[in-house]
Short mmCIF file of C-alpha atoms in Angstrom, two decimals:
data_model
loop_
_atom_site.label_atom_id
_atom_site.label_comp_id
_atom_site.label_asym_id
_atom_site.label_seq_id
_atom_site.Cartn_x
_atom_site.Cartn_y
_atom_site.Cartn_z
CA MET D 1 9.96 17.58 18.42
CA SER D 2 7.78 15.82 20.93
CA ASN D 3 4.46 17.57 19.54
CA GLN D 4 5.00 15.64 16.31
CA PRO D 5 2.39 12.93 16.22
CA ILE D 6 2.44 9.14 16.61
CA GLY D 7 1.53 7.34 13.27
CA ILE D 8 -0.21 3.87 13.53
CA PHE D 9 -1.56 1.91 10.86
CA ASP D 10 -3.50 -1.64 10.00
CA SER D 11 -5.53 -3.17 7.38
CA GLY D 12 -8.77 -2.24 9.05
CA ILE D 13 -10.29 -1.96 12.66
CA GLY D 14 -7.51 -4.28 14.14
CA GLY D 15 -5.04 -1.44 15.15
CA LEU D 16 -7.92 0.72 16.75
CA THR D 17 -7.41 -1.47 20.01
CA ILE D 18 -3.80 -0.49 19.89
CA ALA D 19 -4.45 3.33 19.06
CA ARG D 20 -7.10 3.24 22.02
CA ALA D 21 -4.69 1.72 24.37
CA ILE D 22 -2.02 4.46 23.34
CA VAL D 23 -4.57 7.29 23.55
CA ASP D 24 -5.11 6.11 27.30
CA THR D 25 -1.57 5.63 28.18
CA LEU D 26 -0.38 8.83 26.40
CA PRO D 27 -3.47 11.19 26.10
CA ALA D 28 -1.41 14.17 25.37
CA GLU D 29 -0.12 12.85 22.35
CA ASN D 30 -1.17 13.47 18.90
CA ILE D 31 -2.50 10.23 16.94
CA ILE D 32 -2.62 9.53 12.98
CA TYR D 33 -4.36 6.55 12.47
CA PHE D 34 -4.23 4.76 8.55
CA GLY D 35 -6.98 1.86 8.06
CA ASP D 36 -5.95 0.24 4.71
CA THR D 37 -9.59 -0.99 4.61
CA ALA D 38 -9.08 -1.11 0.44
CA HIS D 39 -6.84 -3.92 0.98
CA PHE D 40 -8.44 -5.70 4.16
CA PRO D 41 -7.68 -8.37 5.21
CA TYR D 42 -3.73 -8.28 4.95
CA GLY D 43 -3.54 -12.08 6.34
CA ASP D 44 -4.08 -13.58 3.11
CA LYS D 45 -1.95 -11.21 0.90
CA SER D 46 1.70 -12.02 -0.08
CA ALA D 47 4.60 -10.55 1.59
CA GLU D 48 5.61 -8.46 -1.33
CA ALA D 49 1.91 -6.98 -1.34
CA LEU D 50 2.04 -6.18 2.27
CA GLN D 51 5.48 -4.55 1.92
CA SER D 52 4.09 -2.41 -0.86
CA TYR D 53 1.05 -1.37 0.80
CA SER D 54 2.88 -0.65 4.39
CA LEU D 55 5.74 1.36 2.58
CA LYS D 56 3.15 3.73 1.04
CA ILE D 57 1.33 4.24 4.42
CA ALA D 58 4.53 4.62 6.48
CA ARG D 59 5.85 7.17 3.68
CA LEU D 60 2.07 9.04 4.02
CA LEU D 61 2.45 9.10 7.93
CA LEU D 62 6.11 10.40 7.49
CA GLU D 63 5.17 13.05 5.12
CA ARG D 64 2.68 14.27 7.92
CA ASN D 65 5.68 14.59 10.36
CA CYS D 66 5.20 11.50 12.50
CA LYS D 67 7.74 11.02 15.08
CA LEU D 68 6.92 7.36 15.61
CA ILE D 69 5.34 5.02 13.13
CA LEU D 70 3.64 1.71 14.57
CA ILE D 71 2.72 -1.09 12.42
CA ALA D 72 -0.20 -2.16 14.23
CA CYS D 73 -0.69 -5.49 12.55
CA ASN D 74 1.03 -8.74 12.87
CA SER D 75 1.06 -9.65 8.92
CA ALA D 76 2.40 -6.22 8.17
CA SER D 77 4.93 -6.50 10.67
CA THR D 78 6.13 -9.69 9.87
CA ALA D 79 6.17 -8.86 6.42
CA ALA D 80 7.12 -5.09 6.11
CA TYR D 81 8.92 -4.08 9.00
CA GLU D 82 12.38 -4.68 8.31
CA ALA D 83 11.76 -2.66 4.88
CA ILE D 84 10.20 -0.08 6.58
CA GLN D 85 12.92 0.39 9.12
CA GLU D 86 15.47 0.29 6.35
CA THR D 87 13.96 2.47 4.28
CA LEU D 88 12.42 5.08 6.75
CA GLY D 89 14.48 4.32 9.96
CA SER D 90 16.57 7.08 9.73
CA LYS D 91 13.67 9.63 9.47
CA ALA D 92 11.18 8.40 12.51
CA ILE D 93 11.17 5.49 14.96
CA ILE D 94 9.82 2.64 13.51
CA MET D 95 7.97 -0.10 15.72
CA ASN D 96 6.17 -3.20 14.92
CA VAL D 97 3.62 -5.26 17.39
CA ILE D 98 5.68 -8.45 17.55
CA ASP D 99 8.76 -7.30 19.50
CA PRO D 100 7.00 -5.81 22.54
CA VAL D 101 5.05 -9.05 23.05
CA ILE D 102 8.03 -11.28 23.00
CA THR D 103 9.54 -9.08 25.69
CA ALA D 104 6.31 -9.49 27.78
CA LEU D 105 6.78 -13.41 27.92
CA LYS D 106 9.75 -13.18 30.25
CA PRO D 107 7.65 -13.82 33.37
CA LEU D 108 6.28 -16.91 31.66
CA ALA D 109 9.45 -18.14 30.91
CA SER D 110 10.97 -19.19 34.68
CA GLN D 111 9.73 -22.63 34.08
CA HIS D 112 8.40 -25.05 31.28
CA THR D 113 5.48 -23.25 29.63
CA LYS D 114 3.02 -24.23 26.75
CA ILE D 115 1.85 -21.14 24.97
CA GLY D 116 -0.60 -20.98 22.18
CA LEU D 117 -0.76 -18.64 19.32
CA ILE D 118 -3.76 -17.65 16.97
CA GLY D 119 -3.05 -15.39 14.03
CA THR D 120 -3.28 -15.06 10.16
CA ARG D 121 -2.01 -17.50 7.86
CA GLN D 122 0.85 -15.12 6.89
CA THR D 123 1.97 -14.58 10.74
CA VAL D 124 1.58 -18.30 11.51
CA GLN D 125 3.43 -19.51 8.30
CA SER D 126 6.03 -16.84 8.53
CA LYS D 127 6.93 -18.75 11.89
CA ILE D 128 8.33 -15.27 13.24
CA TYR D 129 7.01 -15.87 16.74
CA ASP D 130 8.63 -19.30 16.81
CA THR D 131 12.22 -18.12 15.61
CA LYS D 132 12.01 -15.08 18.38
CA ILE D 133 10.60 -17.15 20.95
CA ALA D 134 13.12 -19.90 20.62
CA THR D 135 15.89 -17.46 20.38
CA HIS D 136 14.89 -15.69 23.82
CA TYR D 137 13.12 -18.42 26.12
CA ALA D 138 14.37 -22.17 26.07
CA ASN D 139 11.55 -23.16 28.50
CA ILE D 140 8.60 -21.91 26.44
CA GLN D 141 7.23 -24.36 24.09
CA LEU D 142 4.93 -22.36 21.08
CA VAL D 143 2.19 -24.05 19.22
CA SER D 144 0.50 -21.80 16.52
CA CYS D 145 -2.62 -22.28 14.82
CA ALA D 146 -3.67 -20.27 11.83
CA THR D 147 -7.34 -18.66 12.37
CA ASN D 148 -7.83 -17.55 8.87
CA ILE D 149 -11.19 -15.64 8.78
CA LEU D 150 -11.69 -14.79 12.12
CA ALA D 151 -10.13 -11.16 11.45
CA SER D 152 -12.93 -10.61 8.68
CA ALA D 153 -15.80 -11.81 11.01
CA ILE D 154 -14.82 -9.50 13.76
CA GLU D 155 -14.49 -7.11 11.01
CA GLU D 156 -18.05 -7.62 9.44
CA PHE D 157 -19.90 -8.89 12.72
CA GLY D 158 -17.93 -7.59 15.99
CA ASP D 159 -19.06 -9.28 18.99
CA HIS D 160 -21.72 -11.78 17.51
CA PRO D 161 -22.92 -15.24 17.85
CA VAL D 162 -20.88 -16.06 14.48
CA THR D 163 -17.57 -15.05 16.02
CA THR D 164 -18.27 -17.34 19.00
CA SER D 165 -18.97 -20.11 16.54
CA LEU D 166 -15.65 -19.60 15.00
CA ILE D 167 -13.71 -19.30 18.17
CA GLN D 168 -15.24 -22.67 19.19
CA ALA D 169 -14.06 -24.52 15.81
CA TYR D 170 -10.74 -22.78 16.08
CA LEU D 171 -9.45 -23.08 19.55
CA SER D 172 -10.99 -26.67 19.48
CA ASN D 173 -8.02 -27.83 17.99
CA PRO D 174 -5.85 -30.49 19.71
CA ALA D 175 -2.64 -28.63 19.27
CA LEU D 176 -4.14 -25.73 21.94
CA GLU D 177 -4.81 -28.46 24.73
CA ASN D 178 -2.81 -27.74 28.10
CA ILE D 179 -1.77 -24.69 27.21
CA HIS D 180 -0.64 -22.24 29.68
CA GLY D 181 -1.26 -18.97 27.78
CA LEU D 182 -2.76 -17.50 24.61
CA ILE D 183 -0.86 -14.83 22.43
CA LEU D 184 -3.53 -13.19 20.29
CA ALA D 185 -1.27 -12.63 17.34
CA CYS D 186 -3.95 -10.03 15.29
CA THR D 187 -4.90 -7.01 16.59
CA HIS D 188 -8.32 -7.75 15.58
CA TYR D 189 -8.83 -10.43 18.38
CA PRO D 190 -8.84 -8.06 21.58
CA VAL D 191 -12.45 -7.24 20.54
CA ILE D 192 -13.19 -10.57 21.11
CA LYS D 193 -10.92 -11.19 24.45
CA ASP D 194 -13.58 -12.10 26.59
CA LYS D 195 -15.19 -14.75 24.41
CA ILE D 196 -11.67 -16.29 23.97
CA SER D 197 -10.66 -16.38 27.64
CA ALA D 198 -14.27 -17.63 28.60
CA PHE D 199 -13.84 -20.68 26.13
CA PHE D 200 -10.96 -21.54 28.45
CA GLN D 201 -13.01 -20.74 31.24
CA HIS D 202 -10.60 -18.05 32.10
CA LYS D 203 -7.87 -20.44 33.48
CA ILE D 204 -5.15 -19.12 30.96
CA ASP D 205 -3.33 -16.09 30.63
CA ILE D 206 -4.59 -14.19 27.30
CA ILE D 207 -1.59 -12.11 26.05
CA ASP D 208 -3.21 -9.12 24.60
CA ALA D 209 -0.76 -6.76 22.53
CA SER D 210 -2.75 -3.77 22.98
CA GLN D 211 -1.56 -2.68 26.77
CA ILE D 212 2.03 -4.08 25.98
CA VAL D 213 2.58 -2.24 22.63
CA ALA D 214 0.99 0.79 24.38
CA ARG D 215 3.49 0.52 27.36
CA ALA D 216 6.34 0.05 24.75
CA VAL D 217 5.52 3.03 22.87
CA ALA D 218 5.43 5.06 26.16
CA GLU D 219 8.76 3.92 27.17
CA THR D 220 10.18 4.65 23.59
CA LEU D 221 9.05 8.02 23.67
CA LYS D 222 10.59 8.65 26.75
CA LYS D 223 13.92 7.07 26.04
CA ASN D 224 14.30 9.36 23.01
CA HIS D 225 12.89 12.71 24.97
CA LEU D 226 9.85 12.69 22.60
CA GLN D 227 6.95 12.00 24.96
CA HIS D 228 4.44 14.82 24.70
CA ASN D 229 3.07 15.45 27.87
CA ASP D 230 0.68 18.68 27.59
CA GLY D 231 -3.18 18.96 27.09
CA ILE D 232 -5.21 16.45 25.08
CA GLY D 233 -3.73 15.44 21.80
CA THR D 234 -5.59 15.44 18.49
CA LYS D 235 -7.01 12.47 16.36
CA HIS D 236 -6.80 12.17 12.82
CA PHE D 237 -8.03 8.95 10.69
CA TYR D 238 -7.34 8.08 7.45
CA VAL D 239 -9.07 5.00 5.31
CA SER D 240 -7.95 3.96 1.94
CA ASP D 241 -11.65 2.81 1.13
CA TYR D 242 -14.66 4.06 3.53
CA THR D 243 -16.36 1.16 4.83
CA GLU D 244 -19.72 1.29 7.15
CA SER D 245 -17.97 -1.47 9.49
CA PHE D 246 -14.95 0.66 9.88
CA ALA D 247 -16.90 3.66 10.79
CA HIS D 248 -18.93 1.97 13.07
CA HIS D 249 -16.18 0.26 15.15
CA ALA D 250 -13.99 3.79 14.96
CA LYS D 251 -16.59 5.39 16.61
CA ARG D 252 -16.91 2.64 19.24
CA PHE D 253 -13.33 3.02 20.07
CA PHE D 254 -13.25 6.87 19.86
CA SER D 255 -16.81 8.21 20.27
CA ASP D 256 -19.08 10.15 17.67
CA ALA D 257 -16.86 12.77 17.27
CA ILE D 258 -14.37 11.44 14.72
CA LYS D 259 -13.98 12.17 11.30
CA LEU D 260 -12.58 9.84 8.53
CA GLU D 261 -10.78 11.19 5.63
CA HIS D 262 -10.55 9.07 2.70
CA PHE D 263 -7.11 8.55 1.25
CA PRO D 264 -6.59 6.14 -1.40
CA LEU D 265 -3.17 4.42 -1.98
CA THR D 266 -1.72 5.00 -5.37
CA ASP D 267 1.29 4.09 -6.99
CA GLU D 268 2.76 7.68 -7.30
CA MET D 269 2.90 7.23 -3.42
CA GLU D 270 6.03 5.24 -3.93
CA ALA D 271 7.90 8.42 -4.54
CA ILE D 272 7.08 10.11 -1.08
CA ALA D 273 9.89 10.86 1.49
#
């Protein structure tokens, strides 16, 4: 039913950038957000571990009657989307953050274009963006760089000189020279998007998934006649481990009124749904 909530999950604060964009785009929708802070960061975990965590969270969200479940993390989207779709796709709409970005690259593909990508080791080594871009866009040359500790720095320090130093170190990679655009293939990175754009002197397109995915969610709900349009939606936040960092950033995105509910992931959750 249209008044059922949208479920969103990530390893930490990164998915909040997308959750905020969804709330701004679809203010009447009810939102349930799960931050798997106990297992942050996802970028250095194995695919098997990410599938295990993600399936448990998706089942939790399904148990709470979510009509759509969004994997708001590139690493988890890479490792677990197909498993969640196969297991739970008949009970809720399952979306990832990668496919909407691939679709959004179409305007850049009219002529030969060099696009950079920064993300976690898990995302970059999976080559999922390389494969999808090569399939859809013959004119786009993709160069990918693993920015392994950037998400952790954002989680810990936010917009701080520490992250500025990391940006300068990572983005000075010669592979990123002469790019026309940069895909932020980690949902933490929009927090420091202005710093990233400033490094390139604001001369390239910064491809931020937040608004792209929010629009894709809206289109998907409308297509399936599940968009809720009445009133102001509720927001419920779960974390697998309470951290001051998550609490601080959640309040930054959603005001001081939010309440975090501690919900550890357990082996018993395998049986849910």
